[in-house]
Tab-separated table of N, CA and C in Angstrom:
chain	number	residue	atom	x	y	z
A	556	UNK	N	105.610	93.967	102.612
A	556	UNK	CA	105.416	95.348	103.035
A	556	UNK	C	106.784	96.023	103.206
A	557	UNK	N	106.715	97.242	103.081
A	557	UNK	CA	108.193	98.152	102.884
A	557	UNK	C	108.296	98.005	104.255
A	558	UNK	N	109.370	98.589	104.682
A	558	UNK	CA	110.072	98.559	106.155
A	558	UNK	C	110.539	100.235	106.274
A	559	UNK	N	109.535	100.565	106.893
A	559	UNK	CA	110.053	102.214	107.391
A	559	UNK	C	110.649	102.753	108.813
A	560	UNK	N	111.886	103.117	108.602
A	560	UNK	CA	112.436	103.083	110.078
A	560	UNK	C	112.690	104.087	110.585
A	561	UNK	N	112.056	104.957	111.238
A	561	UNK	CA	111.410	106.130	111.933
A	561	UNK	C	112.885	106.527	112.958
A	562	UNK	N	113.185	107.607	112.781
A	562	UNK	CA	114.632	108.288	113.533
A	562	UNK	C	114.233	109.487	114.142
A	563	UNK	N	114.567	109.553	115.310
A	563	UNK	CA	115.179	110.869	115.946
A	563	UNK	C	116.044	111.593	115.037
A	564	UNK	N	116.052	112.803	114.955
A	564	UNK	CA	116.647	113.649	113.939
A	564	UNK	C	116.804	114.985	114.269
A	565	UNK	N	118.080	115.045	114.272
A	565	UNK	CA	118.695	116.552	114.853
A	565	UNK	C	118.463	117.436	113.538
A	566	UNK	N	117.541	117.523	112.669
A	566	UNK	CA	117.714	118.860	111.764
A	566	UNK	C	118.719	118.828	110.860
A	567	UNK	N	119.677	118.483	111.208
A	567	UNK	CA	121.290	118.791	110.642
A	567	UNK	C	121.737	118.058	109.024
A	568	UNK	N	120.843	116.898	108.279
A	568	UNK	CA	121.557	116.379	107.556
A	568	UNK	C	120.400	117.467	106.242
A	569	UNK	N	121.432	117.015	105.370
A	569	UNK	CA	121.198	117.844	103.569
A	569	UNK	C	119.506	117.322	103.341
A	570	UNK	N	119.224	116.250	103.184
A	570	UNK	CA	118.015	115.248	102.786
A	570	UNK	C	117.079	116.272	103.455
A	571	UNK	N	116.840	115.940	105.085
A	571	UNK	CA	115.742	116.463	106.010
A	571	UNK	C	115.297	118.292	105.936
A	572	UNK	N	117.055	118.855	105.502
A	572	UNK	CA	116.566	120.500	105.163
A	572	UNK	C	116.071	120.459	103.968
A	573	UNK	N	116.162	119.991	103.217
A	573	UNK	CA	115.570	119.996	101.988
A	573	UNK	C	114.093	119.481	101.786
A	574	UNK	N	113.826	118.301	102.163
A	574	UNK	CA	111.901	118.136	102.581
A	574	UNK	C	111.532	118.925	103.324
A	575	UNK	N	111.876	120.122	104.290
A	575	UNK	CA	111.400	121.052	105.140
A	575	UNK	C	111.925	121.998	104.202
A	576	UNK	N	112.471	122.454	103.479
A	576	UNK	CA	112.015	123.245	102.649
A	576	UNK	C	111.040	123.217	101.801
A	577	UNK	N	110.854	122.329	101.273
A	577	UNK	CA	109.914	122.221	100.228
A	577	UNK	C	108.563	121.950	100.700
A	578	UNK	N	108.688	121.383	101.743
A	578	UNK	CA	107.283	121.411	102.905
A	578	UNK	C	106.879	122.974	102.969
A	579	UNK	N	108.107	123.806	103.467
A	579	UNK	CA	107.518	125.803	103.427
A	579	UNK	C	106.720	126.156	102.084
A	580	UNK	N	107.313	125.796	100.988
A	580	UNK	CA	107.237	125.986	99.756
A	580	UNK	C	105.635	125.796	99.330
A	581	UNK	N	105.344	124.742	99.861
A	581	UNK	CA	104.336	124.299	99.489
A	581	UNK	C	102.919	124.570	100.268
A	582	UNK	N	103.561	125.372	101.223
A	582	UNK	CA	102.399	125.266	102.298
A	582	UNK	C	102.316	126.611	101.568
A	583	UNK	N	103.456	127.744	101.190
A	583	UNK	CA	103.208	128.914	100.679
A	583	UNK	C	102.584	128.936	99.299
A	584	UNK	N	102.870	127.896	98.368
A	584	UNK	CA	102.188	127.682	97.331
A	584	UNK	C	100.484	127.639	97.667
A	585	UNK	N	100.067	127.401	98.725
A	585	UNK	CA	98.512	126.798	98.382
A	585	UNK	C	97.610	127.754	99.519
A	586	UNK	N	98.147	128.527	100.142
A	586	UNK	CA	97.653	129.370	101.633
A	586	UNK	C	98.755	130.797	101.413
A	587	UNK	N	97.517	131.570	101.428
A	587	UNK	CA	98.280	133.367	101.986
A	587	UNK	C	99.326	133.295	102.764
A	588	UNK	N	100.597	134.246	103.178
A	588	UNK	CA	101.762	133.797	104.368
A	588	UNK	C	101.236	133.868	105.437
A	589	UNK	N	99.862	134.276	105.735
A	589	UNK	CA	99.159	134.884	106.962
A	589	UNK	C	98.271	133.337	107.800
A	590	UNK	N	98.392	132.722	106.476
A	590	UNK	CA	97.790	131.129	107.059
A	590	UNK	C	99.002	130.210	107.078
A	591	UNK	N	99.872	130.011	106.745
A	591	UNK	CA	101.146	129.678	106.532
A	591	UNK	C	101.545	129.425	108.390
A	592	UNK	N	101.271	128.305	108.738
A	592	UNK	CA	101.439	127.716	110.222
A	592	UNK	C	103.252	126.631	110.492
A	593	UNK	N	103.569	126.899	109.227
A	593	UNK	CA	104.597	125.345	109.231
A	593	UNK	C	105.304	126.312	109.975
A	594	UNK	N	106.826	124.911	110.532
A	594	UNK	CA	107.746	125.450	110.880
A	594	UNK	C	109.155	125.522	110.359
A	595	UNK	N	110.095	126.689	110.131
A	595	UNK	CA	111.567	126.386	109.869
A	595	UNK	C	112.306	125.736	110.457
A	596	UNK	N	113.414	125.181	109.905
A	596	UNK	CA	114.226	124.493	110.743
A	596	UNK	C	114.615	125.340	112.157
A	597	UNK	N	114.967	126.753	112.360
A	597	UNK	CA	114.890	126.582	113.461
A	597	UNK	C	114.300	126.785	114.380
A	598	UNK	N	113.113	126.611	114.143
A	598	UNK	CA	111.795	126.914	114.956
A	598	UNK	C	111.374	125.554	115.554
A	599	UNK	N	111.693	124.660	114.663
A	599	UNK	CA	111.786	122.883	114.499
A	599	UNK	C	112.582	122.818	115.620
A	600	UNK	N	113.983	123.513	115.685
A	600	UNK	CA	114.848	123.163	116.892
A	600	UNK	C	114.608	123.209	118.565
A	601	UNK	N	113.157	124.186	118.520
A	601	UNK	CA	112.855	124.597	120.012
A	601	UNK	C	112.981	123.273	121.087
A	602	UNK	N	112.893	123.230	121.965
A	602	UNK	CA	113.254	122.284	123.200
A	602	UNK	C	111.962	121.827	123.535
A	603	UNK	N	110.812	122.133	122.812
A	603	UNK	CA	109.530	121.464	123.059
A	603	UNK	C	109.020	121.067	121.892
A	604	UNK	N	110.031	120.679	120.582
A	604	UNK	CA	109.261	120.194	120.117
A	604	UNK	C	110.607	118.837	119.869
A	605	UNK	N	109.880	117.737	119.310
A	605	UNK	CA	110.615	116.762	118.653
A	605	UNK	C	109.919	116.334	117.197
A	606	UNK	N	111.014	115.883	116.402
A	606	UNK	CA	111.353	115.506	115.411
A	606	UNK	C	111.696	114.414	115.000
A	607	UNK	N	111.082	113.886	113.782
A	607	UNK	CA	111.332	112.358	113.491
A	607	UNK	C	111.357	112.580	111.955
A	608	UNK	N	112.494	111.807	111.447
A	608	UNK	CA	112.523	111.145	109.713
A	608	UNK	C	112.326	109.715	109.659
A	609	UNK	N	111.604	109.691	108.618
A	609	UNK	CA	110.965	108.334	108.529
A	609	UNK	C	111.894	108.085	106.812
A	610	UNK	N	112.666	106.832	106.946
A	610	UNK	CA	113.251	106.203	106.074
A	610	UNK	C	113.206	104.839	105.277
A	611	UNK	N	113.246	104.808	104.586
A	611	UNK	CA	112.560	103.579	103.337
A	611	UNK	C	113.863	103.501	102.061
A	612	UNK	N	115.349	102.331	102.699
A	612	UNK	CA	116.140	101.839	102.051
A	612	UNK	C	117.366	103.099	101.454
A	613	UNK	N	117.513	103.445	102.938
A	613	UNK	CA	118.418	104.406	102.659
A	613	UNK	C	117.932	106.056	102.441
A	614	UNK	N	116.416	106.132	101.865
A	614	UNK	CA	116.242	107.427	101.315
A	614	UNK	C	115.168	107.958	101.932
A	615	UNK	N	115.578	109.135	102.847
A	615	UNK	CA	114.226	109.988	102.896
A	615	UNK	C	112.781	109.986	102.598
A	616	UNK	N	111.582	109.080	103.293
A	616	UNK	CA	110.505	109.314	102.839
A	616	UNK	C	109.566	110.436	103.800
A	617	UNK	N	109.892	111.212	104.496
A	617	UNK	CA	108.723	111.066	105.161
A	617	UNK	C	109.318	112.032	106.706
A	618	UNK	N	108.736	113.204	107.176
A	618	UNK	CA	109.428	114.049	108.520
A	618	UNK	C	107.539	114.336	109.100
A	619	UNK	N	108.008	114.156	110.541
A	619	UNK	CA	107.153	114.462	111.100
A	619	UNK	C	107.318	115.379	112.354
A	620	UNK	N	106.846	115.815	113.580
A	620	UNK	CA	107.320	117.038	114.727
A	620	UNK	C	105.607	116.296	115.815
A	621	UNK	N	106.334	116.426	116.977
A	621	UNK	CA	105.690	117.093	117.829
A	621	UNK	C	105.623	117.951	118.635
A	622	UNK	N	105.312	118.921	118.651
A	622	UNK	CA	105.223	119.891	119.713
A	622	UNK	C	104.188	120.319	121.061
A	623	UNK	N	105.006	119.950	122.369
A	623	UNK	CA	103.818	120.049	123.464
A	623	UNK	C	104.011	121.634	124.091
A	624	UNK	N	102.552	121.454	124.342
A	624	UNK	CA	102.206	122.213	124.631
A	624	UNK	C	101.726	122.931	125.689
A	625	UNK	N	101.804	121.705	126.876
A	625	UNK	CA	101.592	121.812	128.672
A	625	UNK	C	99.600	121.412	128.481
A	626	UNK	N	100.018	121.081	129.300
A	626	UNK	CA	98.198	120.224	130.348
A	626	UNK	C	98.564	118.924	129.294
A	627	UNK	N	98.925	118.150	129.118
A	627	UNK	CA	99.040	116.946	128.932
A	627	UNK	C	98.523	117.319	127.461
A	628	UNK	N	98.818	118.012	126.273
A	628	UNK	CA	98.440	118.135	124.911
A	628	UNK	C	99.863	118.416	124.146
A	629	UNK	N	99.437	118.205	122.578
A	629	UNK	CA	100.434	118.302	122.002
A	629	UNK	C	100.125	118.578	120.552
A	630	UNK	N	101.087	119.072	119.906
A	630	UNK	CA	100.612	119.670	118.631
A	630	UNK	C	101.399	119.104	117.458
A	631	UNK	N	100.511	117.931	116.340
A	631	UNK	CA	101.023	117.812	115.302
A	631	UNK	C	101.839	118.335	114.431
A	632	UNK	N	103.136	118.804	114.205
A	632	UNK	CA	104.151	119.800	113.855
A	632	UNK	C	104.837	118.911	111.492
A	633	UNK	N	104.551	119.639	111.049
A	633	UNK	CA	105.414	119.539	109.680
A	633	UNK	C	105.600	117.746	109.250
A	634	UNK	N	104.187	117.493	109.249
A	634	UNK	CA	103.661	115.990	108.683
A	634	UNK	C	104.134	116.418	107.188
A	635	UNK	N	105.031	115.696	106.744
A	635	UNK	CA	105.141	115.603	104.662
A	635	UNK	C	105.836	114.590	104.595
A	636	UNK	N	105.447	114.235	103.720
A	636	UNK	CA	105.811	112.952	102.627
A	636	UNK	C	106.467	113.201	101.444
A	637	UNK	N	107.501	112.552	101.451
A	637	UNK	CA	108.151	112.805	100.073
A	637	UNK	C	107.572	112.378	99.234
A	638	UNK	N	107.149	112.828	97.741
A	638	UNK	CA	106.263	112.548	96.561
A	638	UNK	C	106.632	111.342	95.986
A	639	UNK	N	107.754	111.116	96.093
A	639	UNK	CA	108.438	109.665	95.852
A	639	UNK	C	107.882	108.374	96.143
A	640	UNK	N	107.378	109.005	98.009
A	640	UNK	CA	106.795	107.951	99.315
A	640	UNK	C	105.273	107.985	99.325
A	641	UNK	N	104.683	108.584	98.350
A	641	UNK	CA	103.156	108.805	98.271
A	641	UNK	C	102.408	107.180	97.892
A	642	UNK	N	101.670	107.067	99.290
A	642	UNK	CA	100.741	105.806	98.920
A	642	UNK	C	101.791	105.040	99.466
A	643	UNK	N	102.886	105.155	100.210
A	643	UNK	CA	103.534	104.144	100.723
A	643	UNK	C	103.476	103.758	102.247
A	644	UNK	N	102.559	104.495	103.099
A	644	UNK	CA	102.054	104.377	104.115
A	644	UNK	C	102.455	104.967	105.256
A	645	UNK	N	103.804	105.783	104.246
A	645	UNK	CA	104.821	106.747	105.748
A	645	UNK	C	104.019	107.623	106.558
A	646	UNK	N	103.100	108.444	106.018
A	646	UNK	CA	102.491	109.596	106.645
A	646	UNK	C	101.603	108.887	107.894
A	647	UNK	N	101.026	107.552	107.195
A	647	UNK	CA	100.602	106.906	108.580
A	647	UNK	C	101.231	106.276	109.910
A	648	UNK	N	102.640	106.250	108.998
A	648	UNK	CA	103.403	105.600	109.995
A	648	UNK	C	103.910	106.740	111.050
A	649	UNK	N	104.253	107.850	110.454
A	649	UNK	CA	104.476	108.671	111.474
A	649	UNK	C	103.824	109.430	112.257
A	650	UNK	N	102.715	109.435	111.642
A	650	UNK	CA	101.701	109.653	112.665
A	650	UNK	C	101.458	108.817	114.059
A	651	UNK	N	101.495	107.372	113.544
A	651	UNK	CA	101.552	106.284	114.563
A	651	UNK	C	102.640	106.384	115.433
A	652	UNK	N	103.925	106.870	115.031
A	652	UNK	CA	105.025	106.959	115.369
A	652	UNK	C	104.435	108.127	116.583
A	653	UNK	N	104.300	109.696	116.075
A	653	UNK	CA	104.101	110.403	117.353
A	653	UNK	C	103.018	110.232	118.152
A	654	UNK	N	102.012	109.438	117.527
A	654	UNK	CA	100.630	109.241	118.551
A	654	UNK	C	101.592	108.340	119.635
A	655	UNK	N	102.382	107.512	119.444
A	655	UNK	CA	103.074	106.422	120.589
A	655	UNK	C	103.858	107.372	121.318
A	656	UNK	N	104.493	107.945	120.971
A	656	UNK	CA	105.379	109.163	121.711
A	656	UNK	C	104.790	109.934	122.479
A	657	UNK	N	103.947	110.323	122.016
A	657	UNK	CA	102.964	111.571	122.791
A	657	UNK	C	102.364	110.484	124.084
A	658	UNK	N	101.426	109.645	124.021
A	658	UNK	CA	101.484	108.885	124.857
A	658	UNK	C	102.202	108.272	125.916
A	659	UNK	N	103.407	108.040	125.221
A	659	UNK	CA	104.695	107.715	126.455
A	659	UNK	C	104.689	108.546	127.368
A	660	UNK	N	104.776	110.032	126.733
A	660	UNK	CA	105.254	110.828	127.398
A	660	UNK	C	104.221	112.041	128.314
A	661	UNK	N	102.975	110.854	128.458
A	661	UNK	CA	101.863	111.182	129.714
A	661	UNK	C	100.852	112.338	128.946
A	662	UNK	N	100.927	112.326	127.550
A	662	UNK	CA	100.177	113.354	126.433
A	662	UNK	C	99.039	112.761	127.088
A	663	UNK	N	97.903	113.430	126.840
A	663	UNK	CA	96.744	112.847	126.817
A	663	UNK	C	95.634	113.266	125.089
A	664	UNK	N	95.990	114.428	124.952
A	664	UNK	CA	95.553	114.363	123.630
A	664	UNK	C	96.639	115.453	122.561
A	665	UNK	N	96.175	115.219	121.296
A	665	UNK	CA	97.232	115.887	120.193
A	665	UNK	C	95.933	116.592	119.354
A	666	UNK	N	96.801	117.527	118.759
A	666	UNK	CA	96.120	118.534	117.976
A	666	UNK	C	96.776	118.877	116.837
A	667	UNK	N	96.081	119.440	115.892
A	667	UNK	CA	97.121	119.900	114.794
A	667	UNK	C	95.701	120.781	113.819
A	668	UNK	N	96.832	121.243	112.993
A	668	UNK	CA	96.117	122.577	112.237
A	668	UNK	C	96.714	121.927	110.857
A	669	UNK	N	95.705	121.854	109.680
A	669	UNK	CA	96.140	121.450	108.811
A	669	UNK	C	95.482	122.466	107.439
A	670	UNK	N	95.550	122.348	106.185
A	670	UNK	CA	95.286	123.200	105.084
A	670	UNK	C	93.881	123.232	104.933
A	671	UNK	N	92.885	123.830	104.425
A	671	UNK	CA	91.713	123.621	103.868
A	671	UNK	C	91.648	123.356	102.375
A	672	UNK	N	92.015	123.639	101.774
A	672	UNK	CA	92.425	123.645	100.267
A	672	UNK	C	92.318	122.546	100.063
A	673	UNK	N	92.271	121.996	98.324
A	673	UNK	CA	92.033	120.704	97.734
A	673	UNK	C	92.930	120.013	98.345
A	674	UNK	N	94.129	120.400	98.117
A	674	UNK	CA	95.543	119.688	98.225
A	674	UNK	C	95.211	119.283	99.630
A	675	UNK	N	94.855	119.675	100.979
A	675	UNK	CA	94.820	119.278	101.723
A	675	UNK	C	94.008	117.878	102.100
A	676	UNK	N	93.324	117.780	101.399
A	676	UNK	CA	91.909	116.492	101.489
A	676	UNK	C	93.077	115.114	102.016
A	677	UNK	N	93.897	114.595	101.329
A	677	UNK	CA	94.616	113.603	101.515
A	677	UNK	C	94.722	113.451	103.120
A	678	UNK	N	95.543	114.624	103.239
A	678	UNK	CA	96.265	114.418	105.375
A	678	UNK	C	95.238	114.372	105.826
A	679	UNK	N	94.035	115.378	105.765
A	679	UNK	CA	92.475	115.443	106.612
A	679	UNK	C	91.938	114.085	107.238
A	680	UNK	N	91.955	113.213	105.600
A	680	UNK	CA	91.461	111.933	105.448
A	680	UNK	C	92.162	111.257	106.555
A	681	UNK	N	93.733	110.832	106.502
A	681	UNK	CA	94.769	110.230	107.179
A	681	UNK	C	94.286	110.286	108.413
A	682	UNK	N	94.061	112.040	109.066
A	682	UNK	CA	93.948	112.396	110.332
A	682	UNK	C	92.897	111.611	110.721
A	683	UNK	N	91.386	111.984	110.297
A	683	UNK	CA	90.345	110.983	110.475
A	683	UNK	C	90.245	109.632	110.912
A	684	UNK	N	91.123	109.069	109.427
A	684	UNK	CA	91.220	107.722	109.801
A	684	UNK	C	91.869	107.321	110.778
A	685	UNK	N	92.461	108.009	111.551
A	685	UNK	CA	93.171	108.102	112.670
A	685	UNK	C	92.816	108.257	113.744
A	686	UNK	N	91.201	108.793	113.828
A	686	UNK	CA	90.691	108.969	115.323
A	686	UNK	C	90.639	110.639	115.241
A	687	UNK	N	91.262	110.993	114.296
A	687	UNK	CA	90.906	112.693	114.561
A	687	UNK	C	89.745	113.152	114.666
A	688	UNK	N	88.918	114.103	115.191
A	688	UNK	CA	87.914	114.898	114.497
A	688	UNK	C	88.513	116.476	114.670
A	689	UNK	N	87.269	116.999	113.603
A	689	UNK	CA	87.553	118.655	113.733
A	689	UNK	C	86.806	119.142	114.966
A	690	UNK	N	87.925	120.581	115.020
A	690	UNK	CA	87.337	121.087	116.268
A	690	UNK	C	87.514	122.754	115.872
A	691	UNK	N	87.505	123.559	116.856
A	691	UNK	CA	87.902	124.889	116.573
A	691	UNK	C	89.386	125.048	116.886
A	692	UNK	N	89.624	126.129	116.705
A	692	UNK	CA	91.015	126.761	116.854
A	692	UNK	C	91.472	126.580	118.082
A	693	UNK	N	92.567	126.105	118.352
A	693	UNK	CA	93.206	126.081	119.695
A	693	UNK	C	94.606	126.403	119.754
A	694	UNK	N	95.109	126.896	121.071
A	694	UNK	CA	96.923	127.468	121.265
A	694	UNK	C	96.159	129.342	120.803
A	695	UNK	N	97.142	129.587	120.158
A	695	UNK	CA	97.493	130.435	119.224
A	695	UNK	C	96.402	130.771	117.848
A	696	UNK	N	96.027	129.573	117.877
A	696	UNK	CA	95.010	130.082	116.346
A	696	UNK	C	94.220	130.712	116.268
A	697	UNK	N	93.535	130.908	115.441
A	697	UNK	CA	92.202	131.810	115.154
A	697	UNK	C	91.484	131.257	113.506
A	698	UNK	N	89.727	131.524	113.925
A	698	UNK	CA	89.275	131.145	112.524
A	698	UNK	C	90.348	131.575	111.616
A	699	UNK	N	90.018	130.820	110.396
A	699	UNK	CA	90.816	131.144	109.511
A	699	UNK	C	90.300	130.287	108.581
A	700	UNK	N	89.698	130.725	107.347
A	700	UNK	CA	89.351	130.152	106.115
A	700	UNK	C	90.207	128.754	105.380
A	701	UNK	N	91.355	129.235	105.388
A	701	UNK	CA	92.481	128.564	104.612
A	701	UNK	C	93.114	127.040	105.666
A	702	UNK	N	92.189	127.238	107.308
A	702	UNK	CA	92.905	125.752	107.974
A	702	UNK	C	91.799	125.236	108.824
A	703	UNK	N	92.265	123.874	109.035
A	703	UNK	CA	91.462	122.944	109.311
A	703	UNK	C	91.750	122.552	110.765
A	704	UNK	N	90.976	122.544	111.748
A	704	UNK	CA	91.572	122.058	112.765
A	704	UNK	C	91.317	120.921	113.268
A	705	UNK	N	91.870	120.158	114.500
A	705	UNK	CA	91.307	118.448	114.568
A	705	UNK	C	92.312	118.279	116.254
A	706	UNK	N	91.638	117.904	116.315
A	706	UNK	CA	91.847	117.081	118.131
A	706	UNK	C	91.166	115.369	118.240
A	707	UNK	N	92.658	114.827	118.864
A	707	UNK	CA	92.241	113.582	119.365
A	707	UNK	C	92.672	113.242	120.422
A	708	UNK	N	92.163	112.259	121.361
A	708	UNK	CA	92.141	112.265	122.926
A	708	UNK	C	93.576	110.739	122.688
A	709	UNK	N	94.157	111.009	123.582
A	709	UNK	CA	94.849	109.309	123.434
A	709	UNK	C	94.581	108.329	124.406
């Protein structure tokens, strides 16, 4: 099995702006800008959320975020996988990665807003298999055709 080694990550290196770009890119490729939920790097930087790169032999596979949100919840933040790392198990790993974090840190459950679109089916699945289910809109959101929402208790 590959060995993926999950980092704290200040934003700052060439690799990580560049999969968060192309993470924007893509979320704008497949959703109106009006459904378009990701975050920029420095929105990424806020003091409530954290950030993790997930690495596989030197190279970039894989960025994940959490962002809390107060009452013991927290919000799945800019889950992507480098196309490189597809089917290599990162997206699960970092998921696992912030479900343990969020937990440490007295979370009691996580949330996240994800695509509706074809392209989206893959993460949905992940989330699921993960203990997710769908729910309605929560924080900030509102129906919205183009996203999917999901809550899990930890």
């Amino acid at each position: 099995m590959t060995h993926i080694d999950i980092r704290n990550d200040d934003l700052s290196g060439d690799a990580t702006r560049a999969l968060i770009a192309l993470h924007l890119e893509g979320m704008h490729a497949t959703s109106p800008p009006e459904s378009v939920h990701a975050l920029d790097v420095d929105r990424l930087t806020d003091p409530a959320v954290s950030f993790w790169s997930a690495w596989i032999d030197g190279e970039l596979a894989g960025i994940g975020a959490l962002k809390e949100f107060g009452e013991g919840r927290g919000e799945l933040k800019s889950m992507r996988v480098d196309e490189r790392f597809l089917g290599a198990g990162v997206g699960r790993a970092i998921l696992r990665h912030i479900m343990d974090a969020a937990r440490s840190r007295g979370l009691t459950s996580l949330w996240l807003e994800t695509g509706s679109p074809a392209e989206f089916v893959p993460a949905q699945r992940l989330y699921e298999s993960e203990g997710f289910i769908r729910c309605g809109p929560f924080g900030d959101y509102t129906d919205d055709p183009f996203s999917v929402y999901m809550t899990r208790e930890l």
